[in-house]
Short mmCIF file of C-alpha atoms in Angstrom, two decimals:
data_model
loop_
_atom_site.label_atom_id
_atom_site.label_comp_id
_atom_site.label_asym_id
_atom_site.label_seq_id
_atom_site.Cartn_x
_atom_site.Cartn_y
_atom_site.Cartn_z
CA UNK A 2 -38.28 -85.98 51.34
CA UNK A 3 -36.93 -87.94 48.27
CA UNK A 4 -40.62 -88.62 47.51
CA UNK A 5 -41.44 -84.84 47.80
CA UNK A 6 -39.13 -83.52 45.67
CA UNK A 7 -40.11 -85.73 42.95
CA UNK A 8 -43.56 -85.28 43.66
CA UNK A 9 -42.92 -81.36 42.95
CA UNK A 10 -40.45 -81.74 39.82
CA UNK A 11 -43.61 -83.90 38.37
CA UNK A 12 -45.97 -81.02 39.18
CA UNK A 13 -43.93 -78.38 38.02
CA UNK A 14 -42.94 -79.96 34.03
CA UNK A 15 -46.94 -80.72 34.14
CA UNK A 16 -47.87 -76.89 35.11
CA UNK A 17 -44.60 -75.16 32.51
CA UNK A 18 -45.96 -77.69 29.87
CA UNK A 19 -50.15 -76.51 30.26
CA UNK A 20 -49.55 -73.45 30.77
CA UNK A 21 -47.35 -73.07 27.34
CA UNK A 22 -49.79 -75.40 25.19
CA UNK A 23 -52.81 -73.18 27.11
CA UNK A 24 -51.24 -70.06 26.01
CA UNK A 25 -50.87 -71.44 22.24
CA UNK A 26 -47.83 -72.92 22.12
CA UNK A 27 -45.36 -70.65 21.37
CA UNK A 28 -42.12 -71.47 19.51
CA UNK A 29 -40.75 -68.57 19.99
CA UNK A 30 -39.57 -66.43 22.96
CA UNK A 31 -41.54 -65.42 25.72
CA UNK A 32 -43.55 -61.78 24.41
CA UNK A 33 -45.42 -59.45 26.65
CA UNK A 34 -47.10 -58.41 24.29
CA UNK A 35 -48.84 -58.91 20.60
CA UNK A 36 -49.38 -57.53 17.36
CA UNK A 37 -53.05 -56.27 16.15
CA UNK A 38 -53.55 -55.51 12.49
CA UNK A 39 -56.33 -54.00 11.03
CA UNK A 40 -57.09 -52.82 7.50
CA UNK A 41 -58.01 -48.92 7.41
CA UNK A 42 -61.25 -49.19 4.79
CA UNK A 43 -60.28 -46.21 2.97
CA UNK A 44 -56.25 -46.16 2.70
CA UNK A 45 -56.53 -49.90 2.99
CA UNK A 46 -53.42 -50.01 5.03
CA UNK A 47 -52.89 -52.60 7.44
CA UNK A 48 -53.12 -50.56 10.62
CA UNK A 49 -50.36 -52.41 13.81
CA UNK A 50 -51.49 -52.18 17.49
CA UNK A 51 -50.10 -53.80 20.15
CA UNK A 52 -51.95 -55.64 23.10
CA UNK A 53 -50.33 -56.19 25.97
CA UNK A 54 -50.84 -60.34 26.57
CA UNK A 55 -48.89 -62.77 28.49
CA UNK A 56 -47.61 -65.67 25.86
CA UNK A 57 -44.70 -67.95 27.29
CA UNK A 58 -42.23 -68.94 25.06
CA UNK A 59 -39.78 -71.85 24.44
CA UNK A 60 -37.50 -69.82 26.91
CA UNK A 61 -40.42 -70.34 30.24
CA UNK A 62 -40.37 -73.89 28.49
CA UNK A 63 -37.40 -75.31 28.99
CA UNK A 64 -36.92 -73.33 31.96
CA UNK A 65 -38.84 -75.50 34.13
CA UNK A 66 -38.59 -78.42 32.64
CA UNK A 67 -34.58 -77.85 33.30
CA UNK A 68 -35.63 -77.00 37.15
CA UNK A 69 -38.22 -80.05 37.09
CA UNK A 70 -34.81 -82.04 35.87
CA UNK A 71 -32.59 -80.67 37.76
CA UNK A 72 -35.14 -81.43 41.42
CA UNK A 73 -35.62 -85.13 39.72
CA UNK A 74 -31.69 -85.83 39.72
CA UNK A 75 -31.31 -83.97 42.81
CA UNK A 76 -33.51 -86.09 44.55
CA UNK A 77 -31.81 -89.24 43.28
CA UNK A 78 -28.80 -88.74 45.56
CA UNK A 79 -31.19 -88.39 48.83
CA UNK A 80 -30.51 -91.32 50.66
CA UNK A 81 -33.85 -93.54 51.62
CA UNK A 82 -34.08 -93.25 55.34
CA UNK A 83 -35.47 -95.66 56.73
CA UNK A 84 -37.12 -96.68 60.35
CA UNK A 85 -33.65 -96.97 63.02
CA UNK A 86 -34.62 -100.36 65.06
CA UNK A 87 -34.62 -99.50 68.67
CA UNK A 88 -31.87 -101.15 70.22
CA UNK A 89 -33.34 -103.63 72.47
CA UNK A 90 -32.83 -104.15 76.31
CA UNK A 91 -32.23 -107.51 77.70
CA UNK B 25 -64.49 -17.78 -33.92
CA UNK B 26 -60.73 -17.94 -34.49
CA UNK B 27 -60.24 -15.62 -31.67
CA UNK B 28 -62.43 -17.50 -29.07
CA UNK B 29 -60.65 -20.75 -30.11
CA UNK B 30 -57.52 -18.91 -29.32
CA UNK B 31 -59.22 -17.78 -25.93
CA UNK B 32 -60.49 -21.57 -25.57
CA UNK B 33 -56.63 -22.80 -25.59
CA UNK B 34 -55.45 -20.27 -23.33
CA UNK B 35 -57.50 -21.22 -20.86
CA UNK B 36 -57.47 -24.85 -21.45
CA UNK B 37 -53.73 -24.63 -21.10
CA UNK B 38 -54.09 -22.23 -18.04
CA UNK B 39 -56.09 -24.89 -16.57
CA UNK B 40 -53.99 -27.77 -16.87
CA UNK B 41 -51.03 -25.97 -15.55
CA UNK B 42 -52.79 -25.03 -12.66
CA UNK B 43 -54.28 -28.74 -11.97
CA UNK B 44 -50.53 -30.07 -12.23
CA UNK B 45 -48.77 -27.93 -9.85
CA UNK B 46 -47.23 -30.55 -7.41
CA UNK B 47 -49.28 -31.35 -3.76
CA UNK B 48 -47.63 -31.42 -0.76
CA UNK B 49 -48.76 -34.40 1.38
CA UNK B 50 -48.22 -34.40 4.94
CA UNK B 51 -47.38 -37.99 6.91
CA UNK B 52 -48.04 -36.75 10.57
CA UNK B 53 -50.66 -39.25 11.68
CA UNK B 54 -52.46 -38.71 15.27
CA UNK B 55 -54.74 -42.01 14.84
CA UNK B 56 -51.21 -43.97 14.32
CA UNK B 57 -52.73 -46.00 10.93
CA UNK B 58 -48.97 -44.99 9.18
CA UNK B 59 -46.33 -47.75 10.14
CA UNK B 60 -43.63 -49.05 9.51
CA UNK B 61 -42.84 -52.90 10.17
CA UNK B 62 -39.55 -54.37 10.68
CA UNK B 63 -38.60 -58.27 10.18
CA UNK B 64 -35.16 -59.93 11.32
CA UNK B 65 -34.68 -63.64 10.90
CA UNK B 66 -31.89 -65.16 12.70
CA UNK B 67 -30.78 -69.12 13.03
CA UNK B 68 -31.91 -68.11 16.55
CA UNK B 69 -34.54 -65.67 16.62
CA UNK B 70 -36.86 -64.40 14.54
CA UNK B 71 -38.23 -60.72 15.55
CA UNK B 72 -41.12 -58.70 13.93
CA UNK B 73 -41.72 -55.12 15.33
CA UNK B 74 -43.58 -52.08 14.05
CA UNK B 75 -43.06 -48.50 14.27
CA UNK B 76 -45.83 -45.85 14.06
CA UNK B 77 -44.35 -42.60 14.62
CA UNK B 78 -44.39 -41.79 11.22
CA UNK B 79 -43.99 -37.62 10.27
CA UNK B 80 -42.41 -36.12 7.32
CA UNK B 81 -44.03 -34.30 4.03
CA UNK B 82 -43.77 -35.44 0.54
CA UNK B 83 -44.17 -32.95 -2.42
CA UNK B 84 -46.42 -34.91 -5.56
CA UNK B 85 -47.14 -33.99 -8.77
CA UNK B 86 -50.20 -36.53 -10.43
CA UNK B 87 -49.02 -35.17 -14.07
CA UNK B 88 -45.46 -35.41 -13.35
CA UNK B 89 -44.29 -37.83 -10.47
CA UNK B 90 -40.82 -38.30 -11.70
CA UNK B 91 -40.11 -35.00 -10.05
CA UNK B 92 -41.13 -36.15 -6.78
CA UNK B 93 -39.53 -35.01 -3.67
CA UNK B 94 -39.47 -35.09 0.08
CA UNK B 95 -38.81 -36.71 3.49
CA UNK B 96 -40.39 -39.57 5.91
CA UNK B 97 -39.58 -39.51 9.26
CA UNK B 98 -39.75 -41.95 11.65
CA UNK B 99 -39.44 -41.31 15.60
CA UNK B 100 -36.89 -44.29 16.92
CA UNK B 101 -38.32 -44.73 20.20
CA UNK B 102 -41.84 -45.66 18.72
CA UNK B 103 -40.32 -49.22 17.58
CA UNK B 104 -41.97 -51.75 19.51
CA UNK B 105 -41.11 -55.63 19.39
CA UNK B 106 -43.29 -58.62 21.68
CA UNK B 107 -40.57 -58.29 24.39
CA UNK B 108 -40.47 -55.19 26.51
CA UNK B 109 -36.97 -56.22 27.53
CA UNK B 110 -36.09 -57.04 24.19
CA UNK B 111 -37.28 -53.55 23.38
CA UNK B 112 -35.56 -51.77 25.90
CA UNK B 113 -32.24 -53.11 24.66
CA UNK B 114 -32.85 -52.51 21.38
CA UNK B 115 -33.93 -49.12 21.96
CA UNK B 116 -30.64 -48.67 24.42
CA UNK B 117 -27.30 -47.31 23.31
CA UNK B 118 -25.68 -50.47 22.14
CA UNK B 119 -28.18 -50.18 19.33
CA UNK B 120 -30.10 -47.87 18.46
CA UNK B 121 -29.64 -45.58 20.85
CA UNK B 122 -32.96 -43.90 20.46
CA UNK B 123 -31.83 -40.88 22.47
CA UNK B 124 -28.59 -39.54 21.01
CA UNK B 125 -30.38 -40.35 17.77
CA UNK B 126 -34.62 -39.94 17.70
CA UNK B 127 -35.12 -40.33 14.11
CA UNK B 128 -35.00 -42.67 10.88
CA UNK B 129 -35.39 -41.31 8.27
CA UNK B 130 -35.60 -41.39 3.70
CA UNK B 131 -35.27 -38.02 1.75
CA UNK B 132 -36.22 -38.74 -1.87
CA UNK B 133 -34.20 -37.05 -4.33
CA UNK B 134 -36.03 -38.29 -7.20
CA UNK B 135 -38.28 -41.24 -8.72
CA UNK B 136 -36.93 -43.28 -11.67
CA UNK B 137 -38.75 -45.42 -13.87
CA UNK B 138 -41.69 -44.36 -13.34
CA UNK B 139 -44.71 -45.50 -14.27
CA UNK B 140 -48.37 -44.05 -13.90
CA UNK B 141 -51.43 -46.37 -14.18
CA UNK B 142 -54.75 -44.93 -13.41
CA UNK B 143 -54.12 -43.26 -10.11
CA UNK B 144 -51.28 -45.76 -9.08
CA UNK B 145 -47.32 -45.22 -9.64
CA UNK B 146 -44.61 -47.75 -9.32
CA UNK B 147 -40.88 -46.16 -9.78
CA UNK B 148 -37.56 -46.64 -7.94
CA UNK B 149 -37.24 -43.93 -4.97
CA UNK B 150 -33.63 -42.67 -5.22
CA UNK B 151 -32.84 -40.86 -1.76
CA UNK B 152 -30.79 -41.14 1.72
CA UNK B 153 -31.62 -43.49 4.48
CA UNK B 154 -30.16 -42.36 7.40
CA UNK B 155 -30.21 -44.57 10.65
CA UNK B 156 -28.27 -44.33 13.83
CA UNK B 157 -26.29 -41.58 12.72
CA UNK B 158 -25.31 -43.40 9.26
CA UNK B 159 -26.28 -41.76 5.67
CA UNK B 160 -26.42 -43.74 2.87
CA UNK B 161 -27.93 -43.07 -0.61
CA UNK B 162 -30.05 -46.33 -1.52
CA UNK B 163 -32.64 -46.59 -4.19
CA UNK B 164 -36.16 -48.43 -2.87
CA UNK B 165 -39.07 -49.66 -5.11
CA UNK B 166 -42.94 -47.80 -4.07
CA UNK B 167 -45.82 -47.34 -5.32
CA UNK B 168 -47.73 -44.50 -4.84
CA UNK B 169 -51.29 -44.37 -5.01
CA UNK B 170 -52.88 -40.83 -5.31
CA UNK B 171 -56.53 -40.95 -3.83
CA UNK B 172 -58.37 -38.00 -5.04
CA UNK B 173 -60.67 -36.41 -3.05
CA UNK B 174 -60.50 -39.02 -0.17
CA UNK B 175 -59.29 -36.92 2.90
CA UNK B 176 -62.78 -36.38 4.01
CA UNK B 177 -63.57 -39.89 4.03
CA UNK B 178 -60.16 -40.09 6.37
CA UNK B 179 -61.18 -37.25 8.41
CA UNK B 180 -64.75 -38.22 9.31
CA UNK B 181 -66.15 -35.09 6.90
CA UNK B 182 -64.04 -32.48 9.15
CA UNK B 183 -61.00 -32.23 5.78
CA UNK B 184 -61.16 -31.90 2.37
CA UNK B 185 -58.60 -32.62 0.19
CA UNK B 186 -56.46 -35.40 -1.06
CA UNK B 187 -54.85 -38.75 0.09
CA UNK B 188 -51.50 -39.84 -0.87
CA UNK B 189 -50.31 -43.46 -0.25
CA UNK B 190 -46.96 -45.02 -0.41
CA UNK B 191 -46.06 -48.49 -0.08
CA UNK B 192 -42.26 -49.89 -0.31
CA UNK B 193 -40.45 -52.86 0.85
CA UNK B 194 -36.43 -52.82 0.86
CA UNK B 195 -34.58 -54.34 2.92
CA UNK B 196 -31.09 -52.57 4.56
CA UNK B 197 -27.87 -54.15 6.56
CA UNK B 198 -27.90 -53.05 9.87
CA UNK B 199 -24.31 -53.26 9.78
CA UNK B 200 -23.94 -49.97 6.99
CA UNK B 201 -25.80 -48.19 10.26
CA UNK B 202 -23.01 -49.33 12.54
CA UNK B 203 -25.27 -51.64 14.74
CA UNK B 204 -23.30 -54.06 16.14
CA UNK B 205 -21.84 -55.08 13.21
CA UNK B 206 -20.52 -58.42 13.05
CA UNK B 207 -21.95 -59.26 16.55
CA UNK B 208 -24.73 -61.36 17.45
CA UNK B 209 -25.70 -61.90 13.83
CA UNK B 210 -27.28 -65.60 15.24
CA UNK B 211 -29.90 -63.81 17.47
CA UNK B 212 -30.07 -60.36 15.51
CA UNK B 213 -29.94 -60.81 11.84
CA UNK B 214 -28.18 -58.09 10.01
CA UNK B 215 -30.32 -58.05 7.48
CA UNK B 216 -33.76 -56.05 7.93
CA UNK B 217 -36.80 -56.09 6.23
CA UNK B 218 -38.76 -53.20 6.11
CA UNK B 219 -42.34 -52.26 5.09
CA UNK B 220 -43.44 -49.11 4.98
CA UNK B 221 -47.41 -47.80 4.54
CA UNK B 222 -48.07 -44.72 4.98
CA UNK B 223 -50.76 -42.19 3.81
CA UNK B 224 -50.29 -38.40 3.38
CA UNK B 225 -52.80 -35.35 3.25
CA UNK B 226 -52.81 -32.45 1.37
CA UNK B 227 -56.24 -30.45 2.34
CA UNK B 228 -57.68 -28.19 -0.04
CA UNK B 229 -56.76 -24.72 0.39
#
């Protein structure tokens, strides 16, 4: 169990950490959506659009790596079971 | 030929009345090219939006631009940020409030200092900003730029006429506008940065 949870806090900082420097590393907060420009060719004024497109921020950062930290110290007060010895019959 | 020298000046003068009479340029843009963009930097946060619901008509004179007149509207609701959460409270009434109040808007009184080179003029705007309710008289640097004959190059051949484009950047205190003033000035900066480009039409008549 002890092992699990570890095993899962480990995955989790790995998957909130790729998935923020696959997404381009944002330093900001999490957006929904980004800015387009474009420069109108006869006003030559920088036309904004928005796309809508998924880019995690610092906030989905730290996020998981606080639930990743918070699983690894929970884990460290989960006692090690180990194997009872049946008692033996004489 | 003192007489049709006479007649030539008449005319001549005629002429150059009639070419100076000021244009009226309207900002209503379908295509959504005419935006404003908005900057905030916080310690904490740094937000850029834009806004694109730009309206509002703007009387020009090429020959004499001091005299320059007229209002740019904005629609509130078409600011958009990268958050749609963030946007939704901003839009929400403990700030903007987009629907007690659905516009931003500058009426120019008049242009000072200006100055005309070619077909571009810089000059102090002199007007009232009004945000959120809030009126304030404020004085913003453009620069106009008066495109002659370019609305059917805008209009895919379908208008004639004449382009009119303003530029500015000012900046403004969102606390003179009432916004939350004093609160949250480490996430939401009270000072804003704003750009404005926008192009007008006047079509030939």
């Amino acid at each position: 169990m002890k092992r699990g949870i570890q095993i899962l806090a480990a995955m989790l900082a790995v998957v909130v950490v790729s998935l923020w420097f696959a997404k381009g590393a944002n330093t900001g907060w999490t957006k929904n959506r980004v800015q387009v420009k474009t420069i109108d060719p006869v006003t030559e004024i920088e036309q904004v659009e928005w796309q809508d497109k998924f880019l995690p921020g610092v906030d989905i950062l730290g996020g998981g790596l606080a639930v990743a930290g918070v699983l690894i110290v929970g884990s460290l007060f989960i006692r090690k079971q180990t194997k009872q010895q049946e008692p033996q019959h004489s | 030929m003192k007489k049709s020298l006479i007649t030539l000046l008449a005319v001549g003068s005629v002429a150059l009345v009639a070419s100076a009479a000021p244009q009226s340029f309207d900002f209503k843009d379908p295509k959504g090219v005419n935006n404003a963009v908005f900057k905030l930097d916080a310690p904490l946060e740094a937000i850029n939006g834009s806004a694109n619901g730009v309206s509002g008509t703007v009387e020009f004179d090429a020959v004499k631009p001091a005299a320059t007149k007229g209002k740019i509207v904005v629609a509130s609701k078409s600011l958009t940020v990268g958050n749609s959460v963030m946007q939704d409270h901003m839009h929400g009434d403990g700030w903007l409030d987009v629907a007690k109040h659905p516009e931003i808007s500058f009426a120019v009184k008049e242009l000072k200092d200006a100055k005309t080179e070619g077909n571009v003029t810089t000059a102090t705007a002199v007007g009232t900003f009004s945000l959120k309710g809030v009126e304030k008289e404020i004085s913003i640097p453009v620069k106009l730029t008066y495109l002659k004959g370019k609305l059917a190059d805008r209009s895919g051949g379908q208008m004639k006429g004449d382009l009119l484009v303003i530029r500015s950047t000012f900046a403004i205190k969102r606390a003179d506008y009432n916004i939350k003033p004093g609160q949250a000035e480490d996430k939401v900066a009270n000072d804003i940065e704003l750009t404005l480009s926008i192009a007008g039409a006047a079509p030939q008549k």
